Coordinates of C-alpha atoms and ligand atoms in Angstrom, one line a residue:
M1 CA 117.2 128.7 69.9
Y2 CA 117.3 125.7 72.3
K3 CA 120.2 123.5 71.3
N4 CA 121.4 119.9 71.5
Y5 CA 124.3 119.0 73.8
W6 CA 127.0 116.4 73.5
G7 CA 130.5 116.0 74.6
G8 CA 130.0 119.1 76.8
V9 CA 129.2 121.4 73.8
W10 CA 125.9 123.0 72.7
Y11 CA 125.1 122.4 69.0
D12 CA 122.4 123.5 66.5
G13 CA 120.7 120.6 64.8
G14 CA 121.4 119.4 61.3
A15 CA 117.7 118.6 60.8
G16 CA 116.5 122.2 61.2
S17 CA 114.3 123.3 64.1
V18 CA 110.8 123.2 65.4
D19 CA 108.5 125.8 67.0
V20 CA 107.4 124.8 70.5
E21 CA 103.9 126.0 71.3
N22 CA 102.1 126.6 74.6
P23 CA 99.1 124.3 74.1
A24 CA 96.9 126.4 76.4
T25 CA 97.3 129.5 74.4
G26 CA 98.7 128.5 71.0
Q27 CA 101.6 131.0 71.5
I28 CA 105.1 130.0 70.2
I29 CA 107.4 130.0 73.3
G30 CA 110.6 128.7 71.8
R31 CA 112.4 127.1 69.0
Q32 CA 114.2 123.8 69.4
A33 CA 117.1 122.6 67.2
L34 CA 116.5 119.2 65.8
A35 CA 119.2 116.6 65.5
S36 CA 120.0 114.8 62.2
I37 CA 121.2 111.3 61.9
E38 CA 124.7 112.6 61.7
D39 CA 124.1 114.5 65.0
V40 CA 123.0 111.3 66.6
D41 CA 126.1 109.7 65.5
A42 CA 128.2 112.5 66.9
A43 CA 126.4 112.3 70.2
I44 CA 127.1 108.6 70.4
K45 CA 130.8 109.2 69.5
A46 CA 131.0 111.6 72.4
A47 CA 129.3 109.1 74.7
R48 CA 131.7 106.3 73.5
Q49 CA 134.7 108.5 74.3
A50 CA 133.4 108.9 77.8
V51 CA 132.9 105.1 78.1
N52 CA 136.5 104.5 76.8
D53 CA 137.9 107.1 79.2
R54 CA 136.6 105.0 82.1
V55 CA 136.5 108.1 84.3
W56 CA 132.8 107.7 85.1
S57 CA 132.7 103.9 85.4
G58 CA 136.0 103.7 87.1
M59 CA 135.2 106.3 89.8
R60 CA 134.6 105.2 93.3
P61 CA 130.9 104.6 93.5
A62 CA 130.4 106.9 96.5
D63 CA 131.8 109.8 94.5
R64 CA 129.7 108.9 91.5
G65 CA 126.6 108.7 93.7
R66 CA 127.4 112.1 95.2
M67 CA 127.5 113.6 91.7
V68 CA 124.2 111.9 90.7
R69 CA 122.6 113.4 93.8
K70 CA 123.9 116.8 92.7
L71 CA 121.9 116.5 89.5
G72 CA 118.9 116.3 91.8
E73 CA 120.1 119.2 93.8
Y74 CA 120.2 121.3 90.6
F75 CA 116.5 120.5 90.0
T76 CA 115.6 121.3 93.6
L77 CA 117.5 124.6 93.6
N78 CA 115.9 125.7 90.3
R79 CA 112.5 124.1 90.8
M80 CA 110.3 127.1 90.2
E81 CA 112.1 128.2 87.0
I82 CA 112.1 124.7 85.5
A83 CA 108.5 124.0 86.5
A84 CA 107.3 127.3 85.0
E85 CA 109.0 126.4 81.7
L86 CA 107.6 122.8 81.8
A87 CA 104.1 124.1 82.6
T88 CA 104.2 126.5 79.6
E89 CA 105.4 124.0 77.1
S90 CA 103.3 121.0 78.2
G91 CA 100.0 122.6 79.3
K92 CA 100.3 121.2 82.9
P93 CA 99.2 123.3 85.8
L94 CA 102.2 124.8 87.6
F95 CA 101.5 122.7 90.7
E96 CA 101.7 119.5 88.6
A97 CA 104.9 120.7 86.9
L98 CA 106.4 121.3 90.4
I99 CA 105.4 117.7 91.4
E100 CA 107.3 116.5 88.2
V101 CA 110.4 118.6 88.9
D102 CA 110.5 117.4 92.5
G103 CA 110.0 113.9 91.3
T104 CA 112.9 114.2 89.0
A105 CA 115.1 115.5 91.8
R106 CA 113.9 112.6 94.0
Y107 CA 115.0 110.0 91.4
F108 CA 118.5 111.4 91.3
E109 CA 118.6 111.5 95.0
Y110 CA 117.4 107.9 95.3
Y111 CA 119.7 106.5 92.7
G112 CA 122.6 108.6 93.8
C113 CA 122.2 106.8 97.2
Q114 CA 122.4 103.4 95.5
S115 CA 125.7 103.8 93.7
D116 CA 127.9 102.5 96.6
N117 CA 125.3 100.1 97.7
F118 CA 125.1 97.9 94.6
Q119 CA 127.5 95.0 94.4
G120 CA 128.2 91.6 93.1
D121 CA 128.5 88.3 94.9
S122 CA 131.1 85.9 96.2
I123 CA 130.3 82.4 95.2
P124 CA 131.8 79.5 97.2
L125 CA 133.5 76.8 95.1
G126 CA 135.6 75.1 97.8
D127 CA 139.2 75.6 98.8
A128 CA 140.6 75.4 95.3
Y129 CA 138.9 78.6 94.0
I130 CA 137.9 82.1 94.6
D131 CA 134.9 83.1 92.6
F132 CA 133.1 86.4 92.5
T133 CA 130.9 88.5 90.3
E134 CA 131.2 92.1 89.2
L135 CA 128.3 94.2 87.9
E136 CA 129.8 96.0 85.0
P137 CA 128.0 99.0 83.4
L138 CA 126.8 98.2 79.9
G139 CA 128.2 101.4 78.4
I140 CA 126.0 103.7 76.4
S141 CA 122.3 103.8 77.4
A142 CA 120.1 105.3 74.8
Q143 CA 117.0 106.9 76.4
I144 CA 114.0 107.8 74.3
I145 CA 111.6 110.0 76.2
P146 CA 107.8 110.7 75.8
W147 CA 106.2 114.2 76.1
N148 CA 103.8 113.4 79.0
Y149 CA 106.6 113.5 81.6
P150 CA 109.6 114.8 79.7
L151 CA 111.6 115.4 82.9
E152 CA 110.5 112.7 85.3
M153 CA 111.0 109.9 82.8
V154 CA 114.6 111.0 82.4
G155 CA 115.2 111.2 86.1
R156 CA 113.7 107.7 86.5
S157 CA 115.9 105.9 84.0
V158 CA 118.9 108.1 83.6
G159 CA 119.3 108.3 87.4
A160 CA 119.7 104.5 87.5
A161 CA 121.9 104.3 84.5
L162 CA 124.3 106.9 85.8
A163 CA 124.4 105.5 89.3
V164 CA 125.9 102.2 88.1
G165 CA 128.4 103.9 85.7
C166 CA 126.7 104.0 82.3
V167 CA 126.7 107.1 80.1
T168 CA 123.6 108.3 78.3
V169 CA 122.3 109.8 75.2
I170 CA 118.8 111.2 75.8
K171 CA 116.4 112.0 73.1
S172 CA 113.8 114.5 74.4
P173 CA 110.3 114.6 73.0
E174 CA 109.8 117.1 70.2
L175 CA 106.4 118.4 71.5
D176 CA 107.8 119.8 74.8
P177 CA 111.6 119.6 74.7
L178 CA 112.6 123.0 76.1
S179 CA 112.9 122.2 79.8
S180 CA 115.0 119.2 79.0
R181 CA 118.0 121.5 78.5
H182 CA 118.2 121.5 82.3
F183 CA 119.7 118.0 82.2
A184 CA 122.7 119.4 80.4
L185 CA 122.8 122.4 82.8
A186 CA 122.5 120.0 85.8
A187 CA 125.4 117.9 84.3
E188 CA 127.6 121.0 84.3
Y189 CA 126.4 121.9 87.8
A190 CA 127.3 118.5 89.1
E191 CA 130.6 118.5 87.1
L192 CA 129.9 115.2 85.4
P193 CA 132.8 114.2 83.2
V194 CA 132.3 115.4 79.6
G195 CA 130.3 113.0 77.5
V196 CA 128.5 111.2 80.3
M197 CA 125.2 113.0 79.8
N198 CA 124.3 113.9 76.2
L199 CA 121.0 115.4 75.1
I200 CA 119.5 115.6 71.7
C201 CA 116.0 116.5 70.4
G202 CA 114.8 115.3 67.1
E203 CA 111.9 113.8 65.1
G204 CA 111.1 110.3 66.3
A205 CA 111.3 108.8 62.9
V206 CA 114.7 110.4 62.3
A207 CA 116.7 111.0 65.5
G208 CA 114.7 108.5 67.6
A209 CA 115.0 105.7 65.1
A210 CA 118.7 106.5 64.5
L211 CA 119.4 106.3 68.2
A212 CA 117.5 103.1 68.8
G213 CA 119.1 101.4 65.9
H214 CA 122.6 102.7 66.2
G215 CA 125.2 99.9 66.2
D216 CA 127.3 101.5 68.9
V217 CA 124.6 101.8 71.6
D218 CA 124.7 99.2 74.3
Q219 CA 121.2 99.3 75.7
V220 CA 118.0 101.1 74.8
V221 CA 115.3 102.4 77.2
F222 CA 112.1 103.5 75.5
T223 CA 109.0 105.0 77.1
G224 CA 106.1 105.7 74.7
S225 CA 103.5 104.1 72.6
V226 CA 103.1 100.5 71.7
A227 CA 103.6 101.0 68.0
T228 CA 106.8 102.9 68.4
G229 CA 107.9 100.5 71.2
R230 CA 107.6 97.6 68.8
S231 CA 109.9 99.3 66.2
V232 CA 112.4 100.2 68.9
A233 CA 112.5 96.6 70.1
I234 CA 113.1 95.4 66.6
A235 CA 115.9 97.9 66.2
A236 CA 117.5 96.9 69.5
A237 CA 117.1 93.2 68.5
Q238 CA 118.9 93.8 65.2
N239 CA 121.9 94.9 67.3
L240 CA 121.3 92.3 69.9
V241 CA 121.3 94.8 72.7
P242 CA 118.9 94.7 75.7
C243 CA 115.9 97.0 75.7
V244 CA 113.5 98.2 78.3
L245 CA 110.0 99.1 77.1
E246 CA 107.6 101.1 79.2
L247 CA 104.5 101.4 77.0
G248 CA 100.8 102.3 77.4
G249 CA 98.0 101.0 79.6
K250 CA 94.3 100.6 80.0
S251 CA 94.5 100.2 83.7
A252 CA 91.5 99.1 85.8
A253 CA 90.5 99.4 89.4
I254 CA 88.1 96.7 90.7
V255 CA 85.8 98.3 93.1
R256 CA 84.1 95.8 95.4
K257 CA 80.8 96.2 97.1
D258 CA 82.4 97.2 100.4
A259 CA 84.8 99.8 99.0
D260 CA 85.4 103.1 100.7
M261 CA 83.8 105.6 98.3
D262 CA 85.8 108.6 99.6
L263 CA 89.1 106.8 98.9
L264 CA 87.9 105.8 95.5
V265 CA 86.8 109.3 94.5
E266 CA 90.1 110.8 95.7
S267 CA 91.9 108.1 93.7
V268 CA 89.9 108.9 90.6
R269 CA 90.6 112.6 90.9
W270 CA 94.4 111.9 90.7
G271 CA 94.2 108.7 88.7
I272 CA 92.5 110.0 85.6
F273 CA 92.5 113.8 85.8
F274 CA 96.1 114.4 86.8
N275 CA 98.1 115.6 83.8
A276 CA 94.8 115.7 81.9
G277 CA 94.8 111.9 81.9
Q278 CA 98.0 111.7 79.9
V279 CA 99.6 109.2 82.2
C280 CA 100.6 105.7 81.1
S281 CA 99.4 104.3 84.4
A282 CA 96.2 106.3 84.5
L283 CA 93.1 104.9 86.2
S284 CA 91.2 104.7 82.9
R285 CA 88.7 102.0 83.8
V286 CA 86.6 101.7 87.0
I287 CA 85.1 98.2 87.2
I288 CA 82.5 98.6 89.9
H289 CA 80.1 96.3 91.7
Q290 CA 76.7 97.0 90.3
D291 CA 75.2 97.8 93.7
R292 CA 77.6 100.8 94.0
L293 CA 77.2 102.1 90.5
E294 CA 74.5 104.7 91.2
E295 CA 76.3 106.2 94.2
F296 CA 79.6 106.3 92.3
S297 CA 77.9 108.0 89.3
Q298 CA 76.6 110.8 91.6
R299 CA 79.9 111.3 93.3
I300 CA 81.9 111.3 90.1
A301 CA 79.4 113.8 88.6
Q302 CA 80.1 116.1 91.6
L303 CA 83.8 115.7 91.2
V304 CA 83.8 116.4 87.5
S305 CA 81.7 119.5 87.9
S306 CA 84.1 120.8 90.6
I307 CA 87.2 120.5 88.3
E308 CA 88.1 123.7 86.7
V309 CA 89.7 123.3 83.3
A310 CA 91.9 126.3 82.4
D311 CA 95.4 127.6 81.7
A312 CA 96.9 126.9 85.2
S313 CA 100.5 127.5 84.2
V314 CA 100.9 130.0 87.1
V315 CA 98.9 128.1 89.7
A316 CA 101.4 126.8 92.2
E317 CA 99.0 125.6 94.9
E318 CA 97.6 122.2 94.5
C319 CA 93.9 122.5 93.7
L320 CA 91.0 121.1 91.6
M321 CA 92.3 122.4 88.3
M322 CA 93.2 120.6 85.1
G323 CA 95.4 122.1 82.4
A324 CA 95.5 121.7 78.7
M325 CA 96.4 118.5 76.9
V326 CA 99.8 118.6 75.2
S327 CA 98.5 119.5 71.7
T328 CA 95.3 120.0 69.8
V329 CA 96.2 116.8 67.9
Q330 CA 96.0 114.8 71.2
R331 CA 92.9 116.7 72.2
D332 CA 91.1 115.9 68.9
R333 CA 92.2 112.3 69.2
A334 CA 90.5 112.0 72.6
A335 CA 87.4 113.9 71.5
G336 CA 87.1 111.6 68.4
L337 CA 87.3 108.5 70.5
V338 CA 84.7 109.8 72.9
Q339 CA 82.4 110.8 70.0
Q340 CA 82.7 107.3 68.5
A341 CA 82.1 105.7 71.8
L342 CA 78.8 107.6 72.2
E343 CA 77.8 106.7 68.7
D344 CA 78.6 103.0 69.6
G345 CA 76.2 103.2 72.6
A346 CA 78.3 104.4 75.6
V347 CA 76.4 106.4 78.2
L348 CA 77.7 109.8 79.2
L349 CA 77.7 109.7 83.0
A350 CA 79.4 113.1 83.5
Q351 CA 81.3 115.7 81.5
G352 CA 82.8 118.9 82.7
S353 CA 83.4 122.0 80.7
A354 CA 86.5 123.3 79.0
P355 CA 87.6 126.5 77.2
S356 CA 87.0 126.3 73.4
Q357 CA 90.4 128.0 72.7
G358 CA 93.5 126.0 73.4
A359 CA 94.1 122.2 73.6
F360 CA 91.6 121.7 76.5
Y361 CA 89.3 118.7 76.9
P362 CA 86.8 118.4 79.7
P363 CA 86.9 115.6 82.3
T364 CA 84.6 112.9 80.8
V365 CA 83.1 109.8 82.4
L366 CA 81.4 107.1 80.3
Q367 CA 79.6 103.9 81.2
V368 CA 80.7 101.4 78.6
T369 CA 80.7 97.7 77.9
P370 CA 84.0 95.8 78.5
E371 CA 84.6 94.9 74.8
S372 CA 83.8 98.3 73.4
D373 CA 86.7 100.1 71.6
I374 CA 86.9 102.9 74.2
A375 CA 87.2 100.3 77.0
Q376 CA 90.1 98.6 75.1
M377 CA 92.1 101.5 73.7
E378 CA 94.3 103.9 75.5
V379 CA 92.7 107.4 75.1
F380 CA 95.6 109.2 76.9
G381 CA 93.2 111.9 78.0
P382 CA 90.9 112.7 80.9
V383 CA 88.3 110.0 80.0
L384 CA 87.2 107.5 82.5
C385 CA 85.3 104.3 81.5
V386 CA 83.0 102.8 84.0
I387 CA 81.9 99.1 83.8
P388 CA 79.5 97.5 86.3
Y389 CA 80.0 93.9 87.3
E390 CA 78.3 91.2 89.4
D391 CA 81.0 89.0 91.0
D392 CA 84.7 88.9 91.5
Q393 CA 85.4 86.4 88.8
Q394 CA 83.6 88.6 86.2
A395 CA 85.5 91.7 87.5
L396 CA 88.8 89.9 87.1
A397 CA 88.0 88.8 83.6
I398 CA 87.1 92.3 82.6
A399 CA 90.2 93.8 84.3
N400 CA 92.5 91.3 82.5
G401 CA 90.6 91.5 79.3
T402 CA 92.6 94.1 77.4
D403 CA 95.9 93.8 75.5
Y404 CA 97.6 95.9 78.2
G405 CA 98.9 95.0 81.7
L406 CA 100.6 98.0 83.2
V407 CA 99.0 98.6 86.6
S408 CA 95.7 97.6 88.3
G409 CA 93.9 98.3 91.5
V410 CA 91.5 96.9 94.0
F411 CA 89.2 98.9 96.3
S412 CA 87.7 97.0 99.2
Q413 CA 87.9 96.8 103.0
D414 CA 88.4 93.1 102.8
I415 CA 92.2 92.9 102.5
N416 CA 92.1 89.1 102.0
A417 CA 89.9 89.6 98.9
C418 CA 92.1 92.4 97.7
L419 CA 95.2 90.2 97.9
L420 CA 93.6 87.2 96.2
L421 CA 92.5 89.5 93.3
A422 CA 96.0 91.2 93.3
R423 CA 97.6 87.8 92.7
R424 CA 95.4 87.2 89.7
L425 CA 95.5 90.6 88.1
R426 CA 97.8 90.6 85.1
A427 CA 99.8 93.8 85.7
G428 CA 103.2 94.9 86.8
Q429 CA 101.9 96.7 89.9
V430 CA 98.6 96.5 91.9
F431 CA 97.4 99.4 94.0
I432 CA 95.1 98.6 96.9
N433 CA 92.8 101.4 98.1
E434 CA 94.9 104.1 96.6
W435 CA 95.8 104.7 93.0
F436 CA 99.5 105.6 92.4
A437 CA 100.4 104.1 95.8
G438 CA 104.2 103.4 96.0
G439 CA 107.0 105.6 94.9
V440 CA 110.5 105.9 93.5
E441 CA 111.5 102.9 95.5
T442 CA 108.8 100.5 94.0
P443 CA 109.4 98.6 90.8
F444 CA 107.3 99.7 87.9
G445 CA 106.6 98.2 84.4
G446 CA 104.2 96.2 82.4
V447 CA 103.3 92.8 81.1
K448 CA 101.6 92.0 77.7
Q449 CA 101.6 95.0 75.4
S450 CA 102.5 97.4 78.2
G451 CA 106.1 96.4 77.7
Y452 CA 108.9 94.6 79.5
G453 CA 111.6 95.3 82.0
R454 CA 111.2 97.3 85.2
E455 CA 112.0 100.9 86.1
K456 CA 112.2 102.4 89.6
G457 CA 113.4 100.8 92.7
R458 CA 116.7 98.9 93.1
E459 CA 115.6 96.3 90.5
A460 CA 116.0 99.0 87.7
L461 CA 119.8 99.1 88.4
L462 CA 120.0 95.7 86.9
N463 CA 118.9 97.1 83.5
Y464 CA 122.2 98.8 83.1
V465 CA 124.8 96.2 84.1
A466 CA 126.1 92.9 82.8
T467 CA 127.2 90.4 85.4
K468 CA 130.8 89.3 85.0
N469 CA 132.0 86.2 86.8
I470 CA 135.6 85.9 87.7
A471 CA 136.8 82.5 88.8
V472 CA 140.3 82.1 90.2
R473 CA 142.1 78.8 90.6
L474 CA 144.3 78.9 93.7
R475 CA 147.6 77.2 94.1
S476 CA 147.9 75.5 97.5
Ligands
LIG1 P1 105.6 108.0 71.0 O1 105.8 106.5 70.9 O2 104.9 108.7 69.9 O3 106.9 108.8 71.3 C1 107.8 108.5 72.4 C2 109.2 108.9 72.0 O4 109.6 108.1 70.9 C3 109.3 110.4 71.5 O5 110.5 110.9 71.9 C4 109.3 110.2 70.0 O6 110.0 111.2 69.3 C5 110.1 108.9 69.8 N1 109.8 108.2 68.6 C6 108.8 108.3 67.7 N2 109.0 107.4 66.7 C7 110.1 106.8 66.9 C8 110.8 105.8 66.2 N3 110.4 105.3 65.0 N4 112.0 105.3 66.7 C9 112.5 105.8 67.9 N5 111.8 106.7 68.6 C10 110.7 107.2 68.1 O7 104.8 108.2 72.4 P2 104.2 109.6 72.9 O8 103.0 109.9 72.1 O9 105.3 110.6 73.0 O10 103.8 109.2 74.4 C11 102.6 108.6 74.8 C12 102.7 107.1 74.9 O11 103.7 106.8 75.9 C13 101.4 106.6 75.5 O12 101.1 105.4 74.9 C14 101.8 106.3 77.0 O13 101.0 105.3 77.6 C15 103.2 105.9 76.9 N6 103.9 106.1 78.1 C16 104.3 105.1 78.9 C17 105.0 105.2 80.1 C18 105.4 104.1 80.9 O14 106.2 104.2 81.8 N7 104.9 102.9 80.7 C19 105.3 106.5 80.5 C20 104.9 107.6 79.7 C21 104.2 107.4 78.5

């Protein structure tokens, strides 16, 4: 049984347990204890104790940062074991799981390096005063994590929270929670004070809702769907605590007439077929100049036919393989949306093949109209929508014409045109000539229904602190 962990102790769950399945084979690979509402309360009490002890927040930042970096070191030292476990529970190819584990380690490395490099200001008020600000950790950060990147999402936000002196209660996703136990093991490896990193798994509607709405949580970070994000935001608002929401997307690349086709196809390979398309910032719409549509259709058909869809949980070398989706429920949802789109008039430009057993879905490319349901909804699968356009203004209107605004892209050799479009794209991040350009260092987050707040980069550190101003009247 895989357990919950708080206050430095492993616990069974008061809400029973769940079988975790390998989505590629249907085989049960482990049983995860589920936290009850009382367990959530106990985990928060352990976290509160750690806040009150002030060991973590009061530590010299250089020492705290070193410990955060050690969390990353744990993931690096055990990367193969962790990645193998992650691949088996999520359906990802091993090489993608390794990228995720390395990414997790990198977040802890990056944020560990920020601890002693994050400071308040001195504010001049004339001879009669000394005035300065301190950036105080908020206290308990509740972290609700989705199944598509169960490790990397934790590294991303918990790394920043810990770096500035917050303590965390993490709720892992119930579909693939097993590898998350490594956060507790990493906390022990790095010798974090007891109660600084607490980990529970539980049903979203039970443990997730209890965590988001708990009156003793100081801040909530949620990554997941729009519907759940809305309920988390309401719960946080009831307690008047700040909240960061990283929600879904229907992100578009505008491909101008002069675009480099090789760069575009390479970006599509990673942009929509990485993690079987289960990426919030996936390149799910290509808005392409009509003069390049035919060429792109041919190239994309070649790409799709060269992608092998199979259980790749032991394939460590990067290659043109795509694994299973996380569950048959998610696979059936994607298949249903594609079927409906075809009935509504979408044109199938290309579709690969996939095994019939297991949660596999083939890479699929549809030509659609901008207003169609499939062009508006997040499929969260390996499904690319292609929409031709005539001029930049029309492309921009199509790109901005969904409820989402997570990321966007422009492909063109005219950097001036790219930058003008980038300014007018309603998204938190714009990639030019490479999808997923950027890194741990670059702020990430959405506008509109893609959420609010920013993760990644130094900006994310501000999510976890309150500025305190201290003004001193001097006697002359
Ligand atoms: P989800 O909203 O169903 O679940 C996310 C997490 O919330 C899970 O841990 C779940 O148990 C929990 N949860 C469910 N109901 C809850 C409730 N009522 N209160 C509190 N917590 C609850 O999302 P998912 O299906 O796991 O993930 C897929 C979605 O996440 C997609 O829409 C995707 O775009 C989005 N996502 C966004 C980002 C980003 O950074 N913007 C990253 C990854 C995933």
